[in-house]
Amino acid sequence: VQLQASGGGLVQSGGSLRLSCAASGRTFSSYAVGWFRQDPGKEREFAAGISRGGTMTSYADSVKGRFTISRDNAKNTVYLQMNSLKPEDTAVYICAAQGSVSSASSAREYRYWGQGTQVTVSS
């Protein structure tokens, strides 16, 4: 499966963005999807994940209550709605897919990775 993230940009602190992860190739509904973020020189950090069918979601404590992950399998797309953004949310956001039913917080569990989209939050 090929993944492409989009929707990043520059936003002021407190603002919102919605990221999209579009998939092509094999049946998208067969994959759980995770959103990760990475700053240069830092490890890739799990942000949110969603199960194959979209019924189970998980979030990092740092984004819980502010970010919402969802999916539309008919459109082969996973979304990450980000509200109340903070400067520390600045990073490249990358979506990834794995063949398990539910998502995982470890990057090692994911087989397929997109290229990422830059999110910059100014103070």
GROMACS .gro file of C-alpha atoms in nm:
model
  123
    1VAL     CA    1   0.000   0.000   0.000
    2GLN     CA    2   0.126   0.349  -0.084
    3LEU     CA    3   0.054   0.637   0.154
    4GLN     CA    4   0.061   1.013   0.098
    5ALA     CA    5   0.012   1.265   0.378
    6SER     CA    6  -0.112   1.618   0.310
    7GLY     CA    7  -0.273   1.914   0.481
    8GLY     CA    8   0.018   2.052   0.677
    9GLY     CA    9   0.106   2.419   0.694
   10LEU     CA   10   0.180   2.717   0.913
   11VAL     CA   11  -0.075   2.803   1.183
   12GLN     CA   12  -0.080   3.023   1.490
   13SER     CA   13  -0.092   2.880   1.838
   14GLY     CA   14  -0.450   2.780   1.921
   15GLY     CA   15  -0.536   2.720   1.559
   16SER     CA   16  -0.646   2.404   1.378
   17LEU     CA   17  -0.537   2.189   1.087
   18ARG     CA   18  -0.671   1.871   0.932
   19LEU     CA   19  -0.422   1.625   0.790
   20SER     CA   20  -0.514   1.359   0.536
   21CYS     CA   21  -0.346   1.028   0.463
   22ALA     CA   22  -0.451   0.896   0.124
   23ALA     CA   23  -0.380   0.533   0.039
   24SER     CA   24  -0.356   0.352  -0.291
   25GLY     CA   25  -0.281  -0.006  -0.378
   26ARG     CA   26  -0.417  -0.290  -0.170
   27THR     CA   27  -0.744  -0.285   0.024
   28PHE     CA   28  -0.705   0.002   0.265
   29SER     CA   29  -0.960  -0.138   0.510
   30SER     CA   30  -0.719  -0.425   0.581
   31TYR     CA   31  -0.478  -0.193   0.758
   32ALA     CA   32  -0.465  -0.017   1.089
   33VAL     CA   33  -0.314   0.330   1.053
   34GLY     CA   34  -0.103   0.545   1.279
   35TRP     CA   35   0.007   0.906   1.269
   36PHE     CA   36   0.358   0.979   1.391
   37ARG     CA   37   0.551   1.301   1.416
   38GLN     CA   38   0.920   1.377   1.406
   39ASP     CA   39   1.143   1.674   1.471
   40PRO     CA   40   1.497   1.679   1.328
   41GLY     CA   41   1.734   1.502   1.565
   42LYS     CA   42   1.453   1.345   1.764
   43GLU     CA   43   1.293   1.004   1.763
   44ARG     CA   44   0.972   0.945   1.576
   45GLU     CA   45   0.682   0.992   1.818
   46PHE     CA   46   0.342   0.823   1.807
   47ALA     CA   47   0.054   1.072   1.795
   48ALA     CA   48  -0.263   0.875   1.716
   49GLY     CA   49  -0.382   0.545   1.575
   50ILE     CA   50  -0.700   0.390   1.438
   51SER     CA   51  -0.809   0.031   1.380
   52ARG     CA   52  -0.902  -0.121   1.048
   53GLY     CA   53  -1.272  -0.056   1.086
   54GLY     CA   54  -1.231   0.275   1.265
   55THR     CA   55  -1.397   0.161   1.587
   56MET     CA   56  -1.086   0.177   1.804
   57THR     CA   57  -0.861   0.480   1.841
   58SER     CA   58  -0.563   0.562   2.059
   59TYR     CA   59  -0.373   0.882   2.134
   60ALA     CA   60  -0.051   0.995   2.291
   61ASP     CA   61  -0.107   1.178   2.618
   62SER     CA   62   0.041   1.492   2.466
   63VAL     CA   63  -0.239   1.520   2.206
   64LYS     CA   64  -0.532   1.359   2.387
   65GLY     CA   65  -0.835   1.587   2.392
   66ARG     CA   66  -0.696   1.805   2.111
   67PHE     CA   67  -0.645   1.564   1.819
   68THR     CA   68  -0.903   1.333   1.662
   69ILE     CA   69  -0.822   1.053   1.421
   70SER     CA   70  -1.085   0.914   1.184
   71ARG     CA   71  -1.105   0.722   0.859
   72ASP     CA   72  -1.323   0.686   0.552
   73ASN     CA   73  -1.245   0.347   0.398
   74ALA     CA   74  -1.465   0.424   0.098
   75LYS     CA   75  -1.226   0.710   0.017
   76ASN     CA   76  -0.912   0.521   0.128
   77THR     CA   77  -0.828   0.810   0.358
   78VAL     CA   78  -0.741   0.862   0.725
   79TYR     CA   79  -0.772   1.205   0.881
   80LEU     CA   80  -0.610   1.375   1.177
   81GLN     CA   81  -0.803   1.674   1.304
   82MET     CA   82  -0.572   1.887   1.516
   83ASN     CA   83  -0.722   2.159   1.736
   84SER     CA   84  -0.575   2.392   1.998
   85LEU     CA   85  -0.236   2.356   1.838
   86LYS     CA   86   0.074   2.447   2.037
   87PRO     CA   87   0.427   2.537   1.924
   88GLU     CA   88   0.547   2.202   2.058
   89ASP     CA   89   0.323   2.029   1.801
   90THR     CA   90   0.558   2.155   1.529
   91ALA     CA   91   0.697   1.852   1.340
   92VAL     CA   92   0.676   1.651   1.022
   93TYR     CA   93   0.364   1.436   1.048
   94ILE     CA   94   0.385   1.094   0.885
   95CYS     CA   95   0.118   0.829   0.841
   96ALA     CA   96   0.190   0.459   0.850
   97ALA     CA   97  -0.005   0.138   0.798
   98GLN     CA   98   0.017  -0.215   0.934
   99GLY     CA   99  -0.180  -0.532   0.875
  100SER     CA  100  -0.309  -0.582   1.229
  101VAL     CA  101  -0.666  -0.520   1.338
  102SER     CA  102  -0.576  -0.242   1.580
  103SER     CA  103  -0.311   0.026   1.570
  104ALA     CA  104   0.012   0.022   1.770
  105SER     CA  105   0.218   0.299   1.927
  106SER     CA  106   0.554   0.154   1.826
  107ALA     CA  107   0.691   0.260   1.488
  108ARG     CA  108   0.849  -0.085   1.453
  109GLU     CA  109   0.503  -0.239   1.413
  110TYR     CA  110   0.435  -0.050   1.091
  111ARG     CA  111   0.538  -0.179   0.751
  112TYR     CA  112   0.424   0.098   0.518
  113TRP     CA  113   0.515   0.466   0.553
  114GLY     CA  114   0.422   0.784   0.371
  115GLN     CA  115   0.651   1.084   0.314
  116GLY     CA  116   0.504   1.321   0.570
  117THR     CA  117   0.371   1.674   0.579
  118GLN     CA  118   0.520   1.966   0.772
  119VAL     CA  119   0.318   2.129   1.050
  120THR     CA  120   0.452   2.452   1.198
  121VAL     CA  121   0.280   2.625   1.490
  122SER     CA  122   0.392   2.977   1.567
  123SER     CA  123   0.362   3.130   1.913
   0.00000   0.00000   0.00000
